[in-house]
Amino acid sequence: MLENIWERIGHEVDSFTAEIRDVPVNPNVSPAEVRERLSRYTFDSPIGLDELTNEVVELLRSYTVHVTHPRYFGLFNPSVRIAGVVADTLTALYNPQLAVWSHAPFAVEMEQHTLHHLTRKLGFSPATTVANFTSGGAEANLSAVLSALAYHFPETSESGVAALSVKPAIYLTGESHHSFVKVARMTGLGTSALRQVQTDAHHLFSTVALRERIESDVRDGMTPLMIVGTAGTTGAGLIDPLPELSEIAKELGAWFHVDAAWGASALLSSKLRYVLAGIETADSVTWDAHKWLSVPMGAGMFFCRHREAVRSAFTLATSYMPDASGDDAIDPYTSTPQWSRRAIGLKVFMSLAEIGFAGYEGLIDHQAHLGNRLRELLATHEWQVTNETALPVVCFTHREIRDGLFTTSDLLEVLYERGKVWISDVVIGDRERVLRACITSFRSEESDLRCLIDEIEHARISLTS
Ligand SMILES: *Cc1c(COP(=O)(O)O)cnc(C)c1O
């Protein structure tokens, strides 16, 4: 009975949201246990949708690290706003096909409309910018490199990068996102094209080291294709010196890409926007809505000021795709890596429309404030913060970890066993391994930070007594 299913789903949305603080953040489960639960599904006999839905709800509740939990202080996975859940449900129901404009006039225009408004927040001109939704930041970074190749070496479209007499190089640091490793493989540039430049004492892109590296690479027959500045590094939320990198890129005629997958959302806060100064000079930007804009996964964004480069990277013609829509409407399959496309942007459109930019500013400022509070609370409990950023990623350690009394993974093991808070650990700049807590949920409160402090103190004492 369909009515029951929708009542059941509606109930689950409400009750999960209401009860989430009391649910363990993470499961403690073995692969064998999950497989045992799945073994009854032999697909030999049908199961009623009511029963099946109840079971799947139970399995998802039990066997998931709940990234939407207010005490998930983890990777850049946010709590989701209900508007985004509604949008993904409606997208599944209508299943609009966004490969071509003519199949989904509302959805294609809705995405472009939403992206226009975000384009302005970047300081780009909507009139000259091409922007599209992607599966995530990895696809946006791939789009950037393919567009830069089309711009600087249009001949590679046919002859491939192997036929070039120079070797294109991409400059980044050890703190850059590892999606560039896959991008280097997928584009045929090879990972040797990734030139890892030394960072300074603050783990930021060293422009001195960059210039030296480029000089010696050019002598070796390489040519700078792209400089990647990261705005909000995955490990420590650091922001590379964007204006300086932009200047060097301009001087060399290289493409300047800013990977701001998580950090770009700070543009929506008038208090935090300053940290992204220089992003407006980029040739292209990666910005994930599914990180700090609190929508369900699968929502990255790619912005680029070189329309023609993007078109030539992705345009082709077939006999079976409906004719181009004419006018100034672009068929997404001719300007993005994807072919069949879902309406990724609807969850961003609905979330933004529901609370507006002012609503987002409140959510983002709240999380940044909690990041600052966490730094204060750690300091008063003799934990040492090891990174410097205005954004809410806090890396920290303890004298007893530095003295070798226990390791970060010993401590995480105790935390995960108890399931009250979730944090991770990370190595910044090839030095020591430290703990990492990011405020990713707009639901987190001061009491959740106190619980985090209680949990790490409990773990520390149990490991040293
Ligand atoms: C998360 C992240 C990515 C990858 O984005 P996905 O959405 O996971 O594909 C790229 N760059 C940075 C800086 C990130 O934090």
Coordinates of C-alpha atoms and ligand atoms in Angstrom, one line a residue:
M1 CA 0.0 0.0 0.0
L2 CA 1.7 3.1 -1.3
E3 CA 0.1 5.4 1.3
N4 CA 1.7 3.4 4.0
I5 CA 5.1 3.5 2.5
W6 CA 5.1 7.3 2.2
E7 CA 3.8 7.5 5.8
R8 CA 6.6 5.2 6.8
I9 CA 9.2 7.3 4.9
G10 CA 7.8 10.6 6.3
H11 CA 7.9 9.1 9.8
E12 CA 11.5 8.0 9.3
V13 CA 12.5 11.4 8.1
D14 CA 11.0 13.0 11.2
S15 CA 12.0 10.4 13.8
F16 CA 15.6 10.0 12.5
T17 CA 16.0 13.8 12.6
A18 CA 14.5 14.0 16.1
E19 CA 16.4 11.0 17.5
I20 CA 19.8 11.4 15.8
R21 CA 21.5 12.7 18.9
D22 CA 20.8 9.4 20.7
V23 CA 21.9 7.1 17.8
P24 CA 25.5 5.8 17.9
V25 CA 27.5 7.9 15.4
N26 CA 29.3 4.8 14.0
P27 CA 28.6 1.1 13.9
N28 CA 31.0 -1.5 15.2
V29 CA 30.4 -4.3 12.7
S30 CA 32.3 -6.8 10.6
P31 CA 31.8 -7.5 6.9
A32 CA 30.6 -11.0 7.9
E33 CA 27.8 -9.6 10.0
V34 CA 26.5 -7.3 7.2
R35 CA 26.8 -10.1 4.6
E36 CA 24.9 -12.4 6.9
R37 CA 22.0 -9.9 7.1
L38 CA 22.1 -9.6 3.3
S39 CA 22.2 -13.4 2.7
R40 CA 18.4 -13.7 2.8
Y41 CA 18.1 -11.6 -0.3
T42 CA 18.4 -14.3 -3.0
F43 CA 16.0 -12.4 -5.3
D44 CA 14.2 -15.7 -5.8
S45 CA 10.9 -14.6 -4.3
P46 CA 9.4 -11.1 -4.1
I47 CA 9.3 -9.2 -0.9
G48 CA 6.5 -6.7 -0.2
L49 CA 7.7 -3.1 -0.5
D50 CA 6.4 -2.3 3.1
E51 CA 8.4 -5.0 4.7
L52 CA 11.4 -4.3 2.5
T53 CA 11.4 -0.6 3.3
N54 CA 11.2 -1.3 7.1
E55 CA 14.2 -3.7 6.7
V56 CA 16.3 -1.3 4.7
V57 CA 15.6 1.5 7.1
E58 CA 16.8 -0.7 9.9
L59 CA 19.9 -1.8 8.0
L60 CA 20.8 1.8 7.1
R61 CA 20.3 3.0 10.7
S62 CA 22.4 0.1 12.1
Y63 CA 25.3 -0.1 9.7
T64 CA 26.2 3.5 8.7
V65 CA 28.6 6.0 10.0
H66 CA 26.0 8.7 10.5
V67 CA 27.6 11.7 8.9
T68 CA 24.5 13.8 9.6
H69 CA 25.0 13.3 13.3
P70 CA 25.7 16.5 15.2
R71 CA 28.7 14.7 16.8
Y72 CA 30.2 13.5 13.5
F73 CA 33.2 15.8 13.4
G74 CA 34.6 14.1 10.3
L75 CA 35.5 14.5 6.7
F76 CA 33.6 17.2 4.7
N77 CA 30.2 15.3 4.8
P78 CA 27.5 17.5 6.1
S79 CA 24.1 17.1 7.7
V80 CA 21.5 17.5 5.0
R81 CA 18.6 19.9 5.0
I82 CA 15.2 18.4 4.4
A83 CA 14.8 20.5 1.3
G84 CA 17.6 18.5 -0.2
V85 CA 15.9 15.2 0.7
V86 CA 12.7 16.4 -0.9
A87 CA 14.5 17.5 -4.0
D88 CA 16.3 14.2 -4.4
T89 CA 13.0 12.4 -4.0
L90 CA 11.3 14.5 -6.6
T91 CA 14.3 14.1 -8.9
A92 CA 14.0 10.3 -8.6
L93 CA 10.2 10.5 -9.3
Y94 CA 10.3 12.6 -12.4
N95 CA 13.7 11.3 -13.5
P96 CA 14.3 14.3 -15.8
Q97 CA 17.1 13.7 -18.3
L98 CA 19.4 16.6 -18.4
A99 CA 21.6 15.5 -21.2
V100 CA 19.8 17.8 -23.6
W101 CA 17.9 21.1 -22.9
S102 CA 14.9 19.9 -24.8
H103 CA 14.2 17.0 -22.5
A104 CA 14.3 19.0 -19.3
P105 CA 13.7 22.7 -19.9
F106 CA 12.8 23.4 -16.3
A107 CA 15.6 21.4 -14.8
V108 CA 18.4 22.7 -17.1
E109 CA 17.3 26.3 -16.7
M110 CA 16.9 25.8 -12.9
E111 CA 20.4 24.6 -12.6
Q112 CA 21.8 27.4 -14.7
H113 CA 19.8 29.9 -12.7
T114 CA 21.2 28.6 -9.4
L115 CA 24.7 28.5 -10.8
H116 CA 24.4 32.1 -12.1
H117 CA 23.7 33.3 -8.5
L118 CA 26.7 31.3 -7.1
T119 CA 28.9 32.5 -10.0
R120 CA 28.3 36.1 -8.7
K121 CA 29.4 35.0 -5.2
L122 CA 32.7 33.9 -6.7
G123 CA 33.2 37.3 -8.2
F124 CA 32.9 35.9 -11.8
S125 CA 30.7 37.4 -14.4
P126 CA 27.7 35.2 -15.2
A127 CA 27.7 36.6 -18.8
T128 CA 31.1 35.0 -19.5
T129 CA 31.2 32.1 -17.1
V130 CA 30.3 28.5 -17.9
A131 CA 29.2 26.5 -14.9
N132 CA 27.7 23.1 -14.4
F133 CA 26.9 20.6 -11.6
T134 CA 29.1 17.6 -11.3
S135 CA 29.0 14.4 -9.4
G136 CA 31.5 15.9 -7.0
G137 CA 34.8 17.8 -6.7
A138 CA 36.8 15.0 -8.4
E139 CA 34.7 15.5 -11.6
A140 CA 35.1 19.2 -11.3
N141 CA 38.9 18.9 -11.0
L142 CA 38.9 16.6 -14.1
S143 CA 36.8 19.2 -16.0
A144 CA 39.3 21.8 -15.1
V145 CA 42.3 19.9 -16.5
L146 CA 40.4 18.8 -19.6
S147 CA 39.4 22.4 -20.2
A148 CA 43.0 23.7 -19.7
L149 CA 44.3 21.1 -22.1
A150 CA 41.7 22.2 -24.7
Y151 CA 42.6 25.8 -24.2
H152 CA 46.4 25.5 -24.3
F153 CA 46.8 22.4 -26.5
P154 CA 43.7 22.1 -28.7
E155 CA 45.5 19.6 -30.9
T156 CA 45.5 17.0 -28.1
S157 CA 41.8 16.5 -28.7
E158 CA 42.8 14.4 -31.8
S159 CA 46.5 13.5 -31.3
G160 CA 46.5 12.9 -27.6
V161 CA 49.0 14.3 -25.0
A162 CA 51.6 11.8 -26.1
A163 CA 52.1 13.6 -29.4
L164 CA 53.1 16.9 -27.7
S165 CA 56.7 18.0 -28.0
V166 CA 56.5 19.5 -24.5
K167 CA 55.2 17.8 -21.4
P168 CA 52.4 19.8 -19.7
A169 CA 52.9 20.1 -15.9
I170 CA 50.4 20.7 -13.1
Y171 CA 51.8 22.4 -10.0
L172 CA 50.3 21.6 -6.6
T173 CA 51.4 20.6 -3.1
G174 CA 51.3 17.6 -0.8
E175 CA 48.2 19.1 0.8
S176 CA 46.3 19.2 -2.5
H177 CA 43.5 16.8 -3.0
H178 CA 44.4 13.3 -4.3
S179 CA 41.7 13.4 -7.0
F180 CA 44.5 15.0 -9.1
V181 CA 46.3 11.7 -9.1
K182 CA 43.3 10.1 -10.8
V183 CA 42.9 13.1 -13.1
A184 CA 46.5 12.7 -14.2
R185 CA 45.9 9.1 -15.0
M186 CA 42.5 9.6 -16.8
T187 CA 43.8 12.5 -18.9
G188 CA 46.8 10.6 -20.1
L189 CA 49.1 13.2 -18.6
G190 CA 50.4 10.6 -16.2
T191 CA 51.2 11.3 -12.6
S192 CA 54.7 12.5 -13.5
A193 CA 52.9 15.6 -14.8
L194 CA 51.9 16.4 -11.2
R195 CA 54.7 18.6 -9.8
Q196 CA 54.5 18.6 -6.0
V197 CA 55.9 21.9 -4.8
Q198 CA 57.2 22.4 -1.3
T199 CA 55.1 24.1 1.3
D200 CA 56.1 26.8 3.7
A201 CA 56.2 26.7 7.5
H202 CA 52.4 27.0 7.5
H203 CA 51.9 24.1 5.0
L204 CA 50.9 26.6 2.3
F205 CA 52.0 26.7 -1.3
S206 CA 55.5 28.3 -1.2
T207 CA 55.7 30.7 -4.2
V208 CA 59.5 30.8 -3.9
A209 CA 59.7 27.0 -4.3
L210 CA 57.1 27.2 -7.1
R211 CA 59.2 29.5 -9.2
E212 CA 62.3 27.4 -8.6
R213 CA 60.5 24.2 -9.5
I214 CA 59.0 25.7 -12.7
E215 CA 62.4 27.0 -13.8
S216 CA 64.1 23.7 -13.5
D217 CA 61.1 21.9 -15.1
V218 CA 61.1 24.2 -18.1
R219 CA 64.8 23.4 -18.6
D220 CA 63.8 19.7 -18.6
G221 CA 61.3 20.2 -21.4
M222 CA 58.1 20.7 -19.4
T223 CA 55.7 23.5 -19.8
P224 CA 53.4 24.8 -17.0
L225 CA 49.8 23.9 -17.9
M226 CA 48.1 24.6 -14.5
I227 CA 48.7 25.9 -11.0
V228 CA 46.3 24.5 -8.5
G229 CA 45.6 26.6 -5.4
T230 CA 43.6 24.8 -2.7
A231 CA 41.2 26.9 -0.7
G232 CA 40.4 24.8 2.3
T233 CA 42.7 21.8 2.3
T234 CA 41.1 18.5 3.1
G235 CA 43.6 17.8 5.8
A236 CA 43.7 21.0 7.7
G237 CA 41.4 23.6 6.1
L238 CA 44.3 25.7 5.0
I239 CA 44.1 28.3 2.2
D240 CA 47.0 28.7 -0.3
P241 CA 48.1 32.2 -1.2
L242 CA 45.6 32.7 -4.1
P243 CA 46.6 36.2 -5.2
E244 CA 50.3 35.3 -5.5
L245 CA 49.6 32.0 -7.3
S246 CA 47.3 33.8 -9.7
E247 CA 50.0 36.3 -10.5
I248 CA 52.6 33.7 -11.2
A249 CA 50.1 31.8 -13.4
K250 CA 49.3 34.9 -15.4
E251 CA 53.0 35.7 -15.8
L252 CA 53.6 32.2 -17.2
G253 CA 50.4 31.9 -19.2
A254 CA 49.4 28.9 -17.2
W255 CA 45.8 28.1 -16.1
F256 CA 45.0 29.0 -12.5
H257 CA 42.6 26.5 -10.9
V258 CA 41.2 27.0 -7.4
D259 CA 40.1 23.8 -5.7
A260 CA 37.7 25.2 -3.1
A261 CA 35.6 22.0 -2.9
W262 CA 34.8 22.6 0.8
G263 CA 36.1 26.1 1.4
A264 CA 34.2 28.1 -1.2
S265 CA 31.0 28.1 0.8
A266 CA 32.8 30.5 3.2
L267 CA 32.0 33.1 0.4
L268 CA 28.4 33.2 1.7
S269 CA 29.6 34.6 5.0
S270 CA 30.5 38.3 5.2
K271 CA 32.8 37.5 8.2
L272 CA 34.7 34.7 6.4
R273 CA 34.7 35.8 2.8
Y274 CA 38.1 37.6 3.1
V275 CA 39.9 34.2 3.4
L276 CA 39.1 33.5 -0.2
A277 CA 40.4 36.7 -1.7
G278 CA 41.9 36.0 -5.1
I279 CA 39.5 33.3 -6.0
E280 CA 37.8 35.8 -8.4
T281 CA 41.0 35.7 -10.5
A282 CA 40.9 32.0 -11.2
D283 CA 40.4 30.5 -14.6
S284 CA 38.3 27.8 -13.0
V285 CA 36.9 26.8 -9.6
T286 CA 35.8 23.6 -7.9
W287 CA 33.0 24.1 -5.4
D288 CA 31.1 21.2 -3.8
A289 CA 27.5 21.9 -2.7
H290 CA 27.6 18.5 -1.0
K291 CA 30.2 19.6 1.5
W292 CA 29.4 22.9 3.2
L293 CA 26.1 23.7 1.5
S294 CA 24.5 20.8 3.4
V295 CA 22.8 18.9 0.6
P296 CA 22.9 15.2 0.0
M297 CA 25.8 13.7 -1.9
G298 CA 26.4 13.9 -5.5
A299 CA 26.5 17.7 -5.9
G300 CA 29.8 19.3 -7.0
M301 CA 30.1 22.4 -9.2
F302 CA 32.5 23.5 -11.8
F303 CA 32.9 27.2 -12.8
C304 CA 35.1 28.3 -15.7
R305 CA 35.7 31.7 -17.4
H306 CA 36.7 30.1 -20.7
R307 CA 33.4 29.0 -22.4
E308 CA 35.1 28.0 -25.6
A309 CA 37.6 25.8 -23.9
V310 CA 34.9 24.0 -22.1
R311 CA 32.9 23.6 -25.2
S312 CA 35.8 22.3 -27.2
A313 CA 36.8 19.8 -24.4
F314 CA 33.3 18.2 -24.5
T315 CA 31.5 19.0 -27.7
L316 CA 30.6 16.4 -30.2
A317 CA 27.7 15.4 -32.4
T318 CA 25.7 12.2 -32.8
S319 CA 22.8 11.2 -35.0
Y320 CA 20.7 9.9 -32.1
M321 CA 20.8 12.8 -29.7
P322 CA 18.0 15.3 -30.2
D323 CA 19.1 18.4 -32.2
A324 CA 20.7 21.2 -30.3
S325 CA 18.2 23.5 -28.7
G326 CA 19.3 26.6 -30.5
D327 CA 19.0 30.1 -29.0
D328 CA 21.7 30.4 -26.2
A329 CA 20.6 27.2 -24.5
I330 CA 23.4 24.7 -24.1
D331 CA 22.9 21.0 -24.1
P332 CA 24.7 19.8 -21.0
Y333 CA 26.1 16.7 -22.7
T334 CA 28.1 18.9 -25.0
S335 CA 29.7 20.9 -22.2
T336 CA 30.4 18.4 -19.4
P337 CA 31.9 14.9 -18.9
Q338 CA 28.6 13.3 -18.1
W339 CA 26.1 12.1 -20.7
S340 CA 22.8 11.1 -19.0
R341 CA 22.5 13.5 -16.2
R342 CA 20.2 13.6 -13.2
A343 CA 18.9 16.9 -11.8
I344 CA 21.8 17.3 -9.4
G345 CA 21.1 21.0 -8.9
L346 CA 17.5 20.7 -7.6
K347 CA 18.7 20.0 -4.0
V348 CA 20.8 23.1 -4.2
F349 CA 18.1 25.2 -5.7
M350 CA 15.5 24.1 -3.1
S351 CA 17.8 24.5 -0.2
L352 CA 18.9 28.0 -1.2
A353 CA 15.3 29.0 -2.1
E354 CA 14.1 27.8 1.3
I355 CA 16.4 29.8 3.5
G356 CA 18.1 32.2 1.2
F357 CA 21.7 33.4 1.3
A358 CA 21.0 35.0 4.6
G359 CA 20.0 31.6 6.1
Y360 CA 23.2 30.0 4.8
E361 CA 25.3 32.8 6.2
G362 CA 23.8 31.9 9.6
L363 CA 24.6 28.2 9.3
I364 CA 28.1 28.8 8.1
D365 CA 28.9 31.4 10.8
H366 CA 27.5 29.0 13.4
Q367 CA 29.9 26.3 12.3
A368 CA 32.9 28.6 12.1
H369 CA 32.0 29.8 15.6
L370 CA 31.9 26.3 17.0
G371 CA 35.3 25.7 15.4
N372 CA 36.7 28.6 17.4
R373 CA 35.0 27.3 20.5
L374 CA 36.5 23.9 20.0
R375 CA 40.0 25.4 19.8
E376 CA 39.3 27.2 23.1
L377 CA 38.0 24.1 24.8
L378 CA 40.9 22.0 23.7
A379 CA 43.4 24.6 24.9
T380 CA 41.8 24.7 28.4
H381 CA 42.2 20.9 28.6
E382 CA 45.9 20.9 27.6
W383 CA 45.3 19.7 24.1
Q384 CA 47.5 21.5 21.5
V385 CA 46.0 22.9 18.3
T386 CA 48.4 22.4 15.4
N387 CA 46.8 24.2 12.4
E388 CA 45.9 27.8 11.8
T389 CA 42.7 28.6 9.9
A390 CA 39.6 30.7 10.2
L391 CA 37.6 27.7 8.9
P392 CA 36.2 25.0 11.3
V393 CA 38.8 22.3 10.8
V394 CA 40.8 21.7 14.0
C395 CA 43.9 19.6 14.0
F396 CA 45.3 18.8 17.5
T397 CA 47.4 16.6 19.6
H398 CA 48.5 16.1 23.2
R399 CA 51.9 16.1 24.9
E400 CA 51.3 12.5 25.8
I401 CA 50.9 11.6 22.1
R402 CA 54.1 13.5 21.3
D403 CA 55.8 11.7 24.1
G404 CA 54.7 8.3 22.7
L405 CA 52.5 7.3 25.5
F406 CA 49.7 6.4 23.0
T407 CA 49.0 7.0 19.3
T408 CA 46.2 8.8 17.6
S409 CA 44.9 5.5 16.3
D410 CA 44.9 4.1 19.9
L411 CA 42.7 7.0 20.8
L412 CA 40.4 6.7 17.8
E413 CA 39.9 3.0 18.6
V414 CA 38.5 3.9 22.0
L415 CA 36.2 6.6 20.6
Y416 CA 34.9 4.3 17.8
E417 CA 34.2 1.5 20.3
R418 CA 32.0 3.9 22.3
G419 CA 30.3 5.5 19.2
K420 CA 29.5 8.8 20.9
V421 CA 31.7 11.1 18.7
W422 CA 33.5 10.6 15.4
I423 CA 36.8 12.3 14.5
S424 CA 39.7 11.2 12.4
D425 CA 43.5 11.6 12.2
V426 CA 45.7 13.0 9.5
V427 CA 49.3 13.7 8.7
I428 CA 50.0 17.4 7.7
G429 CA 53.1 18.2 5.8
D430 CA 54.8 14.7 6.2
R431 CA 55.3 15.4 9.9
E432 CA 53.4 14.0 12.9
R433 CA 50.1 12.3 12.8
V434 CA 47.5 14.5 14.6
L435 CA 43.8 14.3 15.4
R436 CA 41.3 16.1 13.2
A437 CA 37.8 17.4 14.0
C438 CA 35.7 19.3 11.5
I439 CA 32.4 21.0 12.3
T440 CA 30.4 19.6 9.4
S441 CA 26.9 19.7 10.8
F442 CA 24.7 22.8 11.2
R443 CA 23.1 20.8 14.0
S444 CA 26.2 20.7 16.2
E445 CA 26.0 22.7 19.4
E446 CA 28.3 23.6 22.2
S447 CA 27.1 20.6 24.2
D448 CA 28.3 18.3 21.4
L449 CA 31.8 19.9 21.7
R450 CA 31.7 19.3 25.4
C451 CA 30.9 15.6 24.7
L452 CA 33.9 15.5 22.3
I453 CA 36.2 16.9 25.0
D454 CA 34.8 14.4 27.6
E455 CA 35.3 11.5 25.2
I456 CA 38.9 12.3 24.2
E457 CA 39.7 13.0 27.9
H458 CA 38.1 9.7 28.8
A459 CA 40.1 7.9 26.1
R460 CA 43.4 9.6 27.1
I461 CA 43.0 8.7 30.7
S462 CA 42.1 5.1 30.0
L463 CA 45.1 4.8 27.7
T464 CA 47.6 6.2 30.2
S465 CA 46.4 4.6 33.4
Ligands
LIG1 C1 36.5 16.5 -1.1 C2 37.5 17.2 -1.9 C3 37.6 16.9 -3.3 C4 36.9 15.8 -3.9 O1 35.6 16.0 -4.0 P1 34.5 14.9 -4.1 O2 33.2 15.6 -4.0 O3 34.7 14.0 -3.0 O4 34.7 14.2 -5.5 C5 38.5 17.7 -4.0 N1 39.2 18.7 -3.5 C6 39.1 19.0 -2.2 C7 40.0 20.1 -1.6 C8 38.2 18.3 -1.3 O5 38.2 18.6 0.0

